[in-house]
């Protein structure tokens, strides 16, 4: 499960250096390490989601800014198409389509999100149920 955008369970295992051990336990069907891993994942997920929910309730704007910063900061690793995991050299695609299609899809996604937000805001204002965003101060 991904609680934060771009941070998957596999990515966390790689960062902690535990990916080979967990994958080995899966291949060997060694249940004890897998059960310990699953219990830790469930406890960690519930604690982190509770903490993130509390932070979003009390410091919404600051948390959204931090999460957007995390996503923007990860773009350096993901785009423009890194040449591999063991190098910082970038491998730009040779064709223009390989660059233009992802950019066009990102723009389309942005426009869809903005359109949904505008429609939602107008519907709430029309119903008279619009509430101002909570002030974190």
PDB file of C-alpha atoms in Angstrom:
ATOM      1  CA  UNK A   1       0.000   0.000   0.000  1.00  0.00           C
ATOM      2  CA  UNK A   2       1.207   3.457  -0.830  1.00  0.00           C
ATOM      3  CA  UNK A   3       0.343   6.028   1.803  1.00  0.00           C
ATOM      4  CA  UNK A   4       2.634   8.664   0.393  1.00  0.00           C
ATOM      5  CA  UNK A   5       2.740   9.129  -3.367  1.00  0.00           C
ATOM      6  CA  UNK A   6       5.772   7.453  -4.884  1.00  0.00           C
ATOM      7  CA  UNK A   7       6.750   5.528  -1.754  1.00  0.00           C
ATOM      8  CA  UNK A   8       5.912   1.843  -2.156  1.00  0.00           C
ATOM      9  CA  UNK A   9       6.607  -1.038   0.168  1.00  0.00           C
ATOM     10  CA  UNK A  10       9.235  -2.388  -2.214  1.00  0.00           C
ATOM     11  CA  UNK A  11      10.972   0.987  -2.316  1.00  0.00           C
ATOM     12  CA  UNK A  12      11.102   1.091   1.487  1.00  0.00           C
ATOM     13  CA  UNK A  13      12.539  -2.444   1.541  1.00  0.00           C
ATOM     14  CA  UNK A  14      15.226  -1.376  -0.942  1.00  0.00           C
ATOM     15  CA  UNK A  15      16.060   1.716   1.148  1.00  0.00           C
ATOM     16  CA  UNK A  16      16.353  -0.417   4.289  1.00  0.00           C
ATOM     17  CA  UNK A  17      18.422  -3.047   2.482  1.00  0.00           C
ATOM     18  CA  UNK A  18      15.874  -5.750   3.321  1.00  0.00           C
ATOM     19  CA  UNK A  19      14.546  -6.480  -0.177  1.00  0.00           C
ATOM     20  CA  UNK A  20      16.825  -9.503  -0.833  1.00  0.00           C
ATOM     21  CA  UNK A  21      16.003 -11.026   2.569  1.00  0.00           C
ATOM     22  CA  UNK A  22      12.239 -10.694   2.133  1.00  0.00           C
ATOM     23  CA  UNK A  23      12.382 -11.918  -1.459  1.00  0.00           C
ATOM     24  CA  UNK A  24      14.527 -14.866  -0.324  1.00  0.00           C
ATOM     25  CA  UNK A  25      11.990 -15.719   2.384  1.00  0.00           C
ATOM     26  CA  UNK A  26       9.216 -15.667  -0.229  1.00  0.00           C
ATOM     27  CA  UNK A  27      11.206 -17.906  -2.593  1.00  0.00           C
ATOM     28  CA  UNK A  28      12.120 -20.320   0.225  1.00  0.00           C
ATOM     29  CA  UNK A  29       8.584 -20.195   1.664  1.00  0.00           C
ATOM     30  CA  UNK A  30      10.095 -19.401   5.050  1.00  0.00           C
ATOM     31  CA  UNK A  31       7.006 -18.353   7.008  1.00  0.00           C
ATOM     32  CA  UNK A  32       8.554 -16.941  10.188  1.00  0.00           C
ATOM     33  CA  UNK A  33      10.320 -13.964   8.543  1.00  0.00           C
ATOM     34  CA  UNK A  34       7.273 -13.359   6.354  1.00  0.00           C
ATOM     35  CA  UNK A  35       4.897 -13.322   9.341  1.00  0.00           C
ATOM     36  CA  UNK A  36       7.222 -10.952  11.214  1.00  0.00           C
ATOM     37  CA  UNK A  37       7.389  -8.742   8.111  1.00  0.00           C
ATOM     38  CA  UNK A  38       3.598  -8.759   7.677  1.00  0.00           C
ATOM     39  CA  UNK A  39       2.952  -7.929  11.347  1.00  0.00           C
ATOM     40  CA  UNK A  40       5.467  -5.090  11.130  1.00  0.00           C
ATOM     41  CA  UNK A  41       3.878  -3.850   7.911  1.00  0.00           C
ATOM     42  CA  UNK A  42       0.373  -3.844   9.427  1.00  0.00           C
ATOM     43  CA  UNK A  43       1.506  -2.113  12.638  1.00  0.00           C
ATOM     44  CA  UNK A  44       3.643   0.383  10.732  1.00  0.00           C
ATOM     45  CA  UNK A  45       0.880   1.109   8.245  1.00  0.00           C
ATOM     46  CA  UNK A  46      -1.718   1.704  10.956  1.00  0.00           C
ATOM     47  CA  UNK A  47       0.587   3.894  13.069  1.00  0.00           C
ATOM     48  CA  UNK A  48       1.816   5.899  10.080  1.00  0.00           C
ATOM     49  CA  UNK A  49      -1.656   6.379   8.592  1.00  0.00           C
ATOM     50  CA  UNK A  50      -2.973   7.530  11.990  1.00  0.00           C
ATOM     51  CA  UNK A  51      -0.070   9.967  12.342  1.00  0.00           C
ATOM     52  CA  UNK A  52      -0.505  11.230   8.784  1.00  0.00           C
ATOM     53  CA  UNK A  53      -4.246  11.691   9.331  1.00  0.00           C
ATOM     54  CA  UNK A  54      -3.604  13.676  12.537  1.00  0.00           C
ATOM     55  CA  UNK A  55      -0.998  15.827  10.792  1.00  0.00           C
ATOM     56  CA  UNK A  56      -3.365  16.499   7.890  1.00  0.00           C
ATOM     57  CA  UNK A  57      -6.148  17.495  10.297  1.00  0.00           C
ATOM     58  CA  UNK A  58      -3.941  19.875  12.289  1.00  0.00           C
ATOM     59  CA  UNK A  59      -1.370  21.075   9.735  1.00  0.00           C
ATOM     60  CA  UNK A  60      -3.104  20.503   6.395  1.00  0.00           C
ATOM     61  CA  UNK A  61      -1.362  23.155   4.290  1.00  0.00           C
ATOM     62  CA  UNK A  62       2.084  22.371   5.672  1.00  0.00           C
ATOM     63  CA  UNK A  63       1.628  18.622   5.116  1.00  0.00           C
ATOM     64  CA  UNK A  64       0.318  19.090   1.589  1.00  0.00           C
ATOM     65  CA  UNK A  65       3.313  21.309   0.833  1.00  0.00           C
ATOM     66  CA  UNK A  66       5.668  18.671   2.246  1.00  0.00           C
ATOM     67  CA  UNK A  67       4.050  15.876   0.218  1.00  0.00           C
ATOM     68  CA  UNK A  68       4.149  17.969  -2.961  1.00  0.00           C
ATOM     69  CA  UNK A  69       7.813  18.678  -2.244  1.00  0.00           C
ATOM     70  CA  UNK A  70       8.441  14.949  -1.846  1.00  0.00           C
ATOM     71  CA  UNK A  71       6.796  14.238  -5.188  1.00  0.00           C
ATOM     72  CA  UNK A  72       8.634  17.057  -6.967  1.00  0.00           C
ATOM     73  CA  UNK A  73      11.931  16.025  -5.397  1.00  0.00           C
ATOM     74  CA  UNK A  74      11.490  12.453  -6.617  1.00  0.00           C
ATOM     75  CA  UNK A  75      11.131  13.676 -10.196  1.00  0.00           C
ATOM     76  CA  UNK A  76      14.913  14.094 -10.378  1.00  0.00           C
ATOM     77  CA  UNK A  77      15.299  10.352  -9.915  1.00  0.00           C
ATOM     78  CA  UNK A  78      12.425   9.322 -12.185  1.00  0.00           C
ATOM     79  CA  UNK A  79      12.603  11.779 -15.056  1.00  0.00           C
ATOM     80  CA  UNK A  80      14.077  12.230 -17.612  1.00  0.00           C
ATOM     81  CA  UNK A  81      14.482   8.493 -17.666  1.00  0.00           C
ATOM     82  CA  UNK A  82      17.549   7.558 -15.611  1.00  0.00           C
ATOM     83  CA  UNK A  83      20.165   5.394 -17.301  1.00  0.00           C
ATOM     84  CA  UNK A  84      19.987   2.811 -14.505  1.00  0.00           C
ATOM     85  CA  UNK A  85      20.093   2.409 -10.748  1.00  0.00           C
ATOM     86  CA  UNK A  86      23.867   2.437 -10.464  1.00  0.00           C
ATOM     87  CA  UNK A  87      24.500   5.685 -12.324  1.00  0.00           C
ATOM     88  CA  UNK A  88      23.470   9.316 -12.173  1.00  0.00           C
ATOM     89  CA  UNK A  89      23.723   9.572 -15.953  1.00  0.00           C
ATOM     90  CA  UNK A  90      20.432  10.269 -17.696  1.00  0.00           C
ATOM     91  CA  UNK A  91      19.348   8.363 -20.782  1.00  0.00           C
ATOM     92  CA  UNK A  92      17.129  10.659 -22.813  1.00  0.00           C
ATOM     93  CA  UNK A  93      15.029   8.795 -25.375  1.00  0.00           C
ATOM     94  CA  UNK A  94      16.100   9.107 -29.000  1.00  0.00           C
ATOM     95  CA  UNK A  95      12.615   9.783 -30.365  1.00  0.00           C
ATOM     96  CA  UNK A  96      10.486  12.820 -29.704  1.00  0.00           C
ATOM     97  CA  UNK A  97       7.400  10.679 -29.045  1.00  0.00           C
ATOM     98  CA  UNK A  98       9.063   9.083 -26.027  1.00  0.00           C
ATOM     99  CA  UNK A  99       9.358  12.562 -24.510  1.00  0.00           C
ATOM    100  CA  UNK A 100       6.174  14.205 -25.772  1.00  0.00           C
ATOM    101  CA  UNK A 101       3.706  11.462 -24.805  1.00  0.00           C
ATOM    102  CA  UNK A 102       4.558  11.483 -21.053  1.00  0.00           C
ATOM    103  CA  UNK A 103       4.549  15.293 -21.016  1.00  0.00           C
ATOM    104  CA  UNK A 104       1.173  15.390 -22.796  1.00  0.00           C
ATOM    105  CA  UNK A 105      -0.260  12.815 -20.380  1.00  0.00           C
ATOM    106  CA  UNK A 106       1.004  14.830 -17.401  1.00  0.00           C
ATOM    107  CA  UNK A 107      -0.644  17.982 -18.783  1.00  0.00           C
ATOM    108  CA  UNK A 108      -3.896  16.097 -19.415  1.00  0.00           C
ATOM    109  CA  UNK A 109      -3.810  14.728 -15.857  1.00  0.00           C
ATOM    110  CA  UNK A 110      -3.239  18.218 -14.464  1.00  0.00           C
ATOM    111  CA  UNK A 111      -6.148  19.642 -16.488  1.00  0.00           C
ATOM    112  CA  UNK A 112      -8.463  16.822 -15.346  1.00  0.00           C
ATOM    113  CA  UNK A 113      -7.589  17.387 -11.672  1.00  0.00           C
ATOM    114  CA  UNK A 114      -8.126  21.157 -11.979  1.00  0.00           C
ATOM    115  CA  UNK A 115     -11.440  20.601 -13.800  1.00  0.00           C
ATOM    116  CA  UNK A 116     -12.668  18.188 -11.124  1.00  0.00           C
ATOM    117  CA  UNK A 117     -11.717  20.674  -8.410  1.00  0.00           C
ATOM    118  CA  UNK A 118     -13.522  23.529 -10.191  1.00  0.00           C
ATOM    119  CA  UNK A 119     -16.682  21.468 -10.703  1.00  0.00           C
ATOM    120  CA  UNK A 120     -16.588  20.299  -7.087  1.00  0.00           C
ATOM    121  CA  UNK A 121     -16.159  23.853  -5.797  1.00  0.00           C
ATOM    122  CA  UNK A 122     -19.018  25.137  -7.954  1.00  0.00           C
ATOM    123  CA  UNK A 123     -21.351  22.311  -6.907  1.00  0.00           C
ATOM    124  CA  UNK A 124     -20.609  22.872  -3.229  1.00  0.00           C
ATOM    125  CA  UNK A 125     -21.097  26.633  -3.588  1.00  0.00           C
ATOM    126  CA  UNK A 126     -24.358  26.072  -5.474  1.00  0.00           C
ATOM    127  CA  UNK A 127     -25.675  23.744  -2.753  1.00  0.00           C
ATOM    128  CA  UNK A 128     -24.674  26.190  -0.040  1.00  0.00           C
ATOM    129  CA  UNK A 129     -22.668  23.478   1.702  1.00  0.00           C
ATOM    130  CA  UNK A 130     -19.247  24.868   0.918  1.00  0.00           C
ATOM    131  CA  UNK A 131     -17.111  25.169   4.007  1.00  0.00           C
ATOM    132  CA  UNK A 132     -13.929  27.192   4.173  1.00  0.00           C
ATOM    133  CA  UNK A 133     -10.707  25.228   4.498  1.00  0.00           C
ATOM    134  CA  UNK A 134      -9.567  24.922   8.129  1.00  0.00           C
ATOM    135  CA  UNK A 135      -6.864  27.378   9.120  1.00  0.00           C
ATOM    136  CA  UNK A 136      -3.825  25.550  10.558  1.00  0.00           C
ATOM    137  CA  UNK A 137      -2.979  28.428  12.894  1.00  0.00           C
TER     138      UNK A 137
END
